[in-house]
Structures are given as C-alpha cells and as structure tokens.
Coordinates of C-alpha atoms in Angstrom, one line a residue:
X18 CA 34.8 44.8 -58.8
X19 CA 33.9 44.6 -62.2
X20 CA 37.3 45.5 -64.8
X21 CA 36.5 48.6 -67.4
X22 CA 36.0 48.4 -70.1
X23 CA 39.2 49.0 -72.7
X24 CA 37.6 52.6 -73.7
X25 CA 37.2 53.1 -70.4
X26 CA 40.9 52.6 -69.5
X27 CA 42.4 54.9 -72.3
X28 CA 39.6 57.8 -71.4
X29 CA 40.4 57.4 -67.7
X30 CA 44.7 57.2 -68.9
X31 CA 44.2 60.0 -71.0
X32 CA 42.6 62.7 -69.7
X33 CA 39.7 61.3 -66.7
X34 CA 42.1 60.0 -64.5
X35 CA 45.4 61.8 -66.5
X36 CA 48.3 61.6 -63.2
X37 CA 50.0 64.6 -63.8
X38 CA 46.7 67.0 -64.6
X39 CA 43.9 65.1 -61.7
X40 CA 46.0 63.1 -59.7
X41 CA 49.0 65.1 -59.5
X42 CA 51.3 62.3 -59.2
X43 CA 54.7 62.5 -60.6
X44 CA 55.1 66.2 -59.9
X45 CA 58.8 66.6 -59.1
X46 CA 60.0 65.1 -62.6
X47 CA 57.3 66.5 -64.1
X48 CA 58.3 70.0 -63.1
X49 CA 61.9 69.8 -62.6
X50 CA 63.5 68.4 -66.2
X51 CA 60.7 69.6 -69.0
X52 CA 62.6 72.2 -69.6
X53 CA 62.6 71.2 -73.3
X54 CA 61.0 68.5 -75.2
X55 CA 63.7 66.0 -75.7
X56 CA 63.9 65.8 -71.8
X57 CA 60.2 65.4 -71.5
X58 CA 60.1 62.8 -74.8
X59 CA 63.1 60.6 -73.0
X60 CA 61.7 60.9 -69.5
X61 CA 58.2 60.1 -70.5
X62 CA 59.2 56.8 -72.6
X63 CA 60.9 55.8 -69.9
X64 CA 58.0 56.1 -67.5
X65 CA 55.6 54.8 -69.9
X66 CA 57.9 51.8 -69.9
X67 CA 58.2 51.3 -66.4
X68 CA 54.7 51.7 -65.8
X69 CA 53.6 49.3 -68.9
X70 CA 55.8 46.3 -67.7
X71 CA 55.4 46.7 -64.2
X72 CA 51.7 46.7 -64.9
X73 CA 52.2 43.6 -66.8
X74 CA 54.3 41.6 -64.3
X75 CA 52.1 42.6 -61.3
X76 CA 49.0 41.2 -62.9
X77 CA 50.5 38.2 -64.3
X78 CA 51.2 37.2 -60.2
X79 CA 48.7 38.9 -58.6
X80 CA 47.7 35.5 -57.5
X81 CA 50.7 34.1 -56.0
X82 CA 51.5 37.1 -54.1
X83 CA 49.9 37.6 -50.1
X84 CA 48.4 40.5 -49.2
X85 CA 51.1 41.0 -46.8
X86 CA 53.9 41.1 -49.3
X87 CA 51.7 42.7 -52.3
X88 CA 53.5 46.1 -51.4
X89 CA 57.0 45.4 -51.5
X90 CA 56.9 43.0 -53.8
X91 CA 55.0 45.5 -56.6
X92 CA 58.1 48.0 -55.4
X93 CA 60.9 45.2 -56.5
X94 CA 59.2 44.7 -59.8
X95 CA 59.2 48.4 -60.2
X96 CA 62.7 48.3 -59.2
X97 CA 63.8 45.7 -61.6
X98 CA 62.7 47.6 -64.7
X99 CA 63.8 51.1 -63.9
X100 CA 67.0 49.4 -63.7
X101 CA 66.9 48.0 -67.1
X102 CA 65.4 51.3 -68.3
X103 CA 68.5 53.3 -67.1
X104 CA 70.7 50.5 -68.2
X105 CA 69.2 50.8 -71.6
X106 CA 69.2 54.8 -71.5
X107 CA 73.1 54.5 -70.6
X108 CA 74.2 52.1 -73.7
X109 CA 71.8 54.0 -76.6
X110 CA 71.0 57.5 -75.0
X111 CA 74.2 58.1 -72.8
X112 CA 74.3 62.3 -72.8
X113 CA 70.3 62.1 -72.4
X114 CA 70.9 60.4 -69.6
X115 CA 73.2 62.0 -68.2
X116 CA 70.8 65.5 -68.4
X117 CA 67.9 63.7 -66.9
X118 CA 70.2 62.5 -64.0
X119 CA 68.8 61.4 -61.2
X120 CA 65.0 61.4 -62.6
X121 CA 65.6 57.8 -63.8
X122 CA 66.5 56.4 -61.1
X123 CA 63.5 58.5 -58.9
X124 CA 61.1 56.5 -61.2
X125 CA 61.1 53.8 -58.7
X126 CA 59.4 56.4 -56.6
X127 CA 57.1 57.9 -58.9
X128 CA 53.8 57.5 -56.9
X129 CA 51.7 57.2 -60.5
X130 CA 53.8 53.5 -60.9
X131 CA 53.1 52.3 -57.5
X132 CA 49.1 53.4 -57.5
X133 CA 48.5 51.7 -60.2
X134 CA 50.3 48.5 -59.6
X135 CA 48.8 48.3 -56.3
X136 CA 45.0 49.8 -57.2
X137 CA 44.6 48.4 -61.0
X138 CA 47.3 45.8 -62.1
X139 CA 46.8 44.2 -58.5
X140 CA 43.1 43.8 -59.0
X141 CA 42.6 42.9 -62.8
X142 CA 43.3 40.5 -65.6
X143 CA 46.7 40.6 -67.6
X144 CA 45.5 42.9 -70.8
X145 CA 43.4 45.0 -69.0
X146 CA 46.5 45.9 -66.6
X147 CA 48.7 46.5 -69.5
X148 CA 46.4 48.8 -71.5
X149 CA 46.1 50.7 -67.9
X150 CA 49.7 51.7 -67.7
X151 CA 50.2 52.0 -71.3
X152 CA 47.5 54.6 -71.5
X153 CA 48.1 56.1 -68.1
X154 CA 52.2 56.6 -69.1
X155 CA 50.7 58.2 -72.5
X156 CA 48.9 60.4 -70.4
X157 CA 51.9 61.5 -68.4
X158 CA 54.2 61.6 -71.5
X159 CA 51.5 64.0 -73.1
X160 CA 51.5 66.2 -70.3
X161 CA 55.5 66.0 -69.9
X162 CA 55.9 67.0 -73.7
X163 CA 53.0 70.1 -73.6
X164 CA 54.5 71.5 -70.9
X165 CA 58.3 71.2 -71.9
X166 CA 57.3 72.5 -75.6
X167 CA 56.0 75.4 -74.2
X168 CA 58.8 75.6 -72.1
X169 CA 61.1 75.4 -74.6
X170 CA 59.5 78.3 -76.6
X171 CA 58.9 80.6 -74.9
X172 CA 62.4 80.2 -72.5
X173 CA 64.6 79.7 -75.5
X174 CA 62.4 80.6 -78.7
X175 CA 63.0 76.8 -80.2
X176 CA 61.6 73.5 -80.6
X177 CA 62.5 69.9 -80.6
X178 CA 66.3 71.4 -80.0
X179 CA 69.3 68.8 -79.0
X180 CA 66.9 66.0 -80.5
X181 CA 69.9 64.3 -81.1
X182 CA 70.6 62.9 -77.9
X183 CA 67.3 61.2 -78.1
X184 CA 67.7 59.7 -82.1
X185 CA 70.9 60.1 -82.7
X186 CA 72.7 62.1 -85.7
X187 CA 69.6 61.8 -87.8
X188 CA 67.6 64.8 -85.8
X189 CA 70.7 66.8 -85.5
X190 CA 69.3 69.6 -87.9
X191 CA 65.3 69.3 -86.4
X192 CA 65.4 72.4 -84.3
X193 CA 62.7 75.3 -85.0
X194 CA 63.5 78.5 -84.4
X195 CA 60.0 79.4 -83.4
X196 CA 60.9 82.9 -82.6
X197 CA 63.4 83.5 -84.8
X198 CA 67.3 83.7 -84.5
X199 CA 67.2 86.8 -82.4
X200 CA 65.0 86.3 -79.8
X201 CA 67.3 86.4 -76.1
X202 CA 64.6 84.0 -74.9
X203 CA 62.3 84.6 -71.4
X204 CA 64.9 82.8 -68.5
X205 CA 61.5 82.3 -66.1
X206 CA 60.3 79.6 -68.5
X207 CA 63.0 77.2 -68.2
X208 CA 63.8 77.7 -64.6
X209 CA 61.1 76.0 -61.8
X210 CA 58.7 79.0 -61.6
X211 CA 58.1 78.6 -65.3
X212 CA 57.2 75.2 -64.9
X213 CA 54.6 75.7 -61.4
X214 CA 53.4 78.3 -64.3
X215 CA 52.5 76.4 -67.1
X216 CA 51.8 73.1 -65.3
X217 CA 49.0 75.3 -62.9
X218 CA 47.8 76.5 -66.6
X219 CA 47.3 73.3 -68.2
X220 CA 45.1 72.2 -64.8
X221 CA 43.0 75.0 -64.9
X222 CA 42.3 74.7 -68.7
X223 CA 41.4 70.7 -67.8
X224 CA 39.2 71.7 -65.6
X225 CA 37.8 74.7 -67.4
X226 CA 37.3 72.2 -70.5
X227 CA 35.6 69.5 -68.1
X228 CA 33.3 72.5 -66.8
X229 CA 31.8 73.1 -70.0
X230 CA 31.5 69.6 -71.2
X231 CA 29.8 69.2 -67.9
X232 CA 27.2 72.2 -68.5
X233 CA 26.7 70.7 -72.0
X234 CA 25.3 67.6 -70.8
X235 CA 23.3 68.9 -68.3
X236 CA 21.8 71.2 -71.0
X237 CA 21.3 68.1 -73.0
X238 CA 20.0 66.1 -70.6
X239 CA 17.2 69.0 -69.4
X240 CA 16.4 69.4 -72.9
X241 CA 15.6 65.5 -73.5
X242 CA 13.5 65.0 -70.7
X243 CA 12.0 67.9 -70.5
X244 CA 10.6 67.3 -74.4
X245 CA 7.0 66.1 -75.0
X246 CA 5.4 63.1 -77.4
X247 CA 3.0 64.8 -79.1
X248 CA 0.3 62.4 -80.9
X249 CA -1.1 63.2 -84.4
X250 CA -4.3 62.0 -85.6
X251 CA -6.7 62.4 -88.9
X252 CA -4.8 62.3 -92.3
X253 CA -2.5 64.9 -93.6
X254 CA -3.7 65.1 -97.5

C-alpha cells in the first residue's frame, strides 16, 4: 500500500477523515467535558499528544513487533504516554485536571488512538505516521473547541472563561462576556443534550458542505467534457 501523500494526511486529519465529525470516534469525551473551551483546549492537547507520540513510537517498531502482539503492544505504548500526559497535567495544570477527571485517564481507550496506531502508524514510515496523528489530533481538538465555544455561549453567555487553569494567572482576565453581564444563560447547552445538539449540527453542516462541493465538481466536470474544440481557419484582418 502506497503511503499518502503529506497533503493528503492533513486533508484526510482535518476534515476527510476528521474522527469526531466521519468517524465518530472519541464521542464520550467529546460530548461529556466541552462544556466550555478551556476543557475542550486541555483535553484536546492532551489527545493530540497522545495520539502524536504514540504514532511516533508505533512506527519507529513497527518492524520488530509480530503480528500477534501488534495489538497489545500499540495499547502499552498508548498507555505509557497517557500516563505521562496526566502526570504532566497534575504538576502544571492541577485544577484542570482535576475538572477533566477521568477523561485523561479514558484516553487510553479513545478508539481514534488505537485505529490509527494500528491502521496508519502500523503500516507506514516514521514522518508520515507522525504528521497522521498530529493532523488527525488537530482535527479532534478543532472539533472539541467548536463545539465547547458554542457551548460555552450560549449555556453561560461567555468565552474562553476560567482560562486560567489552562495558562496560569496570565489569562485570568480573558473572559468575554458575549452576551453581556445579564444574560441567566440557556442550562440545556452545558448539560449532555446540548452537546448530542451541537455535535449532530456540526455533522450535518460537514456533510451539507461536502454535498455541495460534491455537486460543484460534478458541474465542473460535465461542463469540461462536455465542451467542444472548435477549429478556425482563413485570417482574421
């Protein structure tokens, strides 16, 4: 199987192949802590990180490691860096951590992780396999930050609040009324139905914007072929 190419992998990462929008992988983080955007943010780096390095250290032994073992094995490397994710999140991110909870540790299950260890990092060269979960974590982390902004808004009638458990006093003043100071704020939005909600938006939109790129082309491509050559003799004075 030949390996993409590297525009391939981001289009696929980004929006093609996106896990939370096509392959609906990841849901249950996904839906259960973007209930603002500093969870998403911190819950999408860590992901992204996970999926980068174990990526990475999949490929570079892809080799060495039986077809017999390939599954468990790609499932203690995944291991091995959620661990130093949450250990990291604990020493420089403590209260963020402890409002994501048990999501960290869950990202050893996160089924976007394992299928692409075992159907792209298993299969390919060393930077091809790390742009893949780079791009395909950025595609998660996009989707995880839409869908808690709007969450966020329209549940509490703010943006990027409590930022500070993500950078520290520095973003302790970056929160945006968007509503203004006396809106009550809409309690659906940042409680589960709100997220089914605007998750099931963002998918239809997806494919609504795939539909007409599709129609496009196929306009495109009728028009092209169905043009003629049309051959001009004699001189034009």
């Amino acid at each position: 199987m030949a390996t993409p190419s590297y525009a391939e992998i981001t289009h696929n990462g980004l929006w093609k192949n996106n896990p939370a929008l096509v392959q609906l992988l990841g849901l249950c983080p996904l839906l259960a802590v973007t209930g603002s955007v500093v969870n998403a943010i911190g819950l999408g780096l860590a992901t992204t990180a996970v999926l980068t390095c174990s990526n990475l250290a999949v490929s570079l032994v892809r080799r060495q490691m039986p077809e017999t073992v390939r599954l468990p094995a790609s499932v203690m490397i995944i291991a091995t860096f959620v661990t130093c994710a949450e250990l990291l999140m604990k020493a420089f991110t403590y209260e963020l951590y402890l409002v994501l909870g048990i999501f960290i540790p869950l990202i050893v299950t996160n089924c976007a992780i394992l299928g692409r260890a075992d159907a792209f990092a298993s299969k390919n060269p060393v930077l091809p396999s790390l742009l893949d979960g780079f791009m395909m974590g950025a595609g998660f982390t996009a989707v995880l930050i839409v869908i808690g902004a709007v969450r966020e808004v329209i549940g509490r009638g703010t943006l990027f609040a409590d930022m500070d458990l993500l950078l520290g006093p520095v973003a302790a003043n970056w929160t945006l009324p968007v509503l203004g100071q006396d809106y009550s704020g809409f309690l659906v939005a940042v409680l589960p139905p709100g997220a089914f909600l605007v998750a099931g938006l963002l998918i239809a939109a997806k494919n609504a914007i795939d539909a007409y790129l599709e129609r496009r082309r196929s306009a495109e491509i009728k028009i092209v072929s169905g043009s003629k050559r049309v051959r001009t003799t004699g001189k034009i004075q």
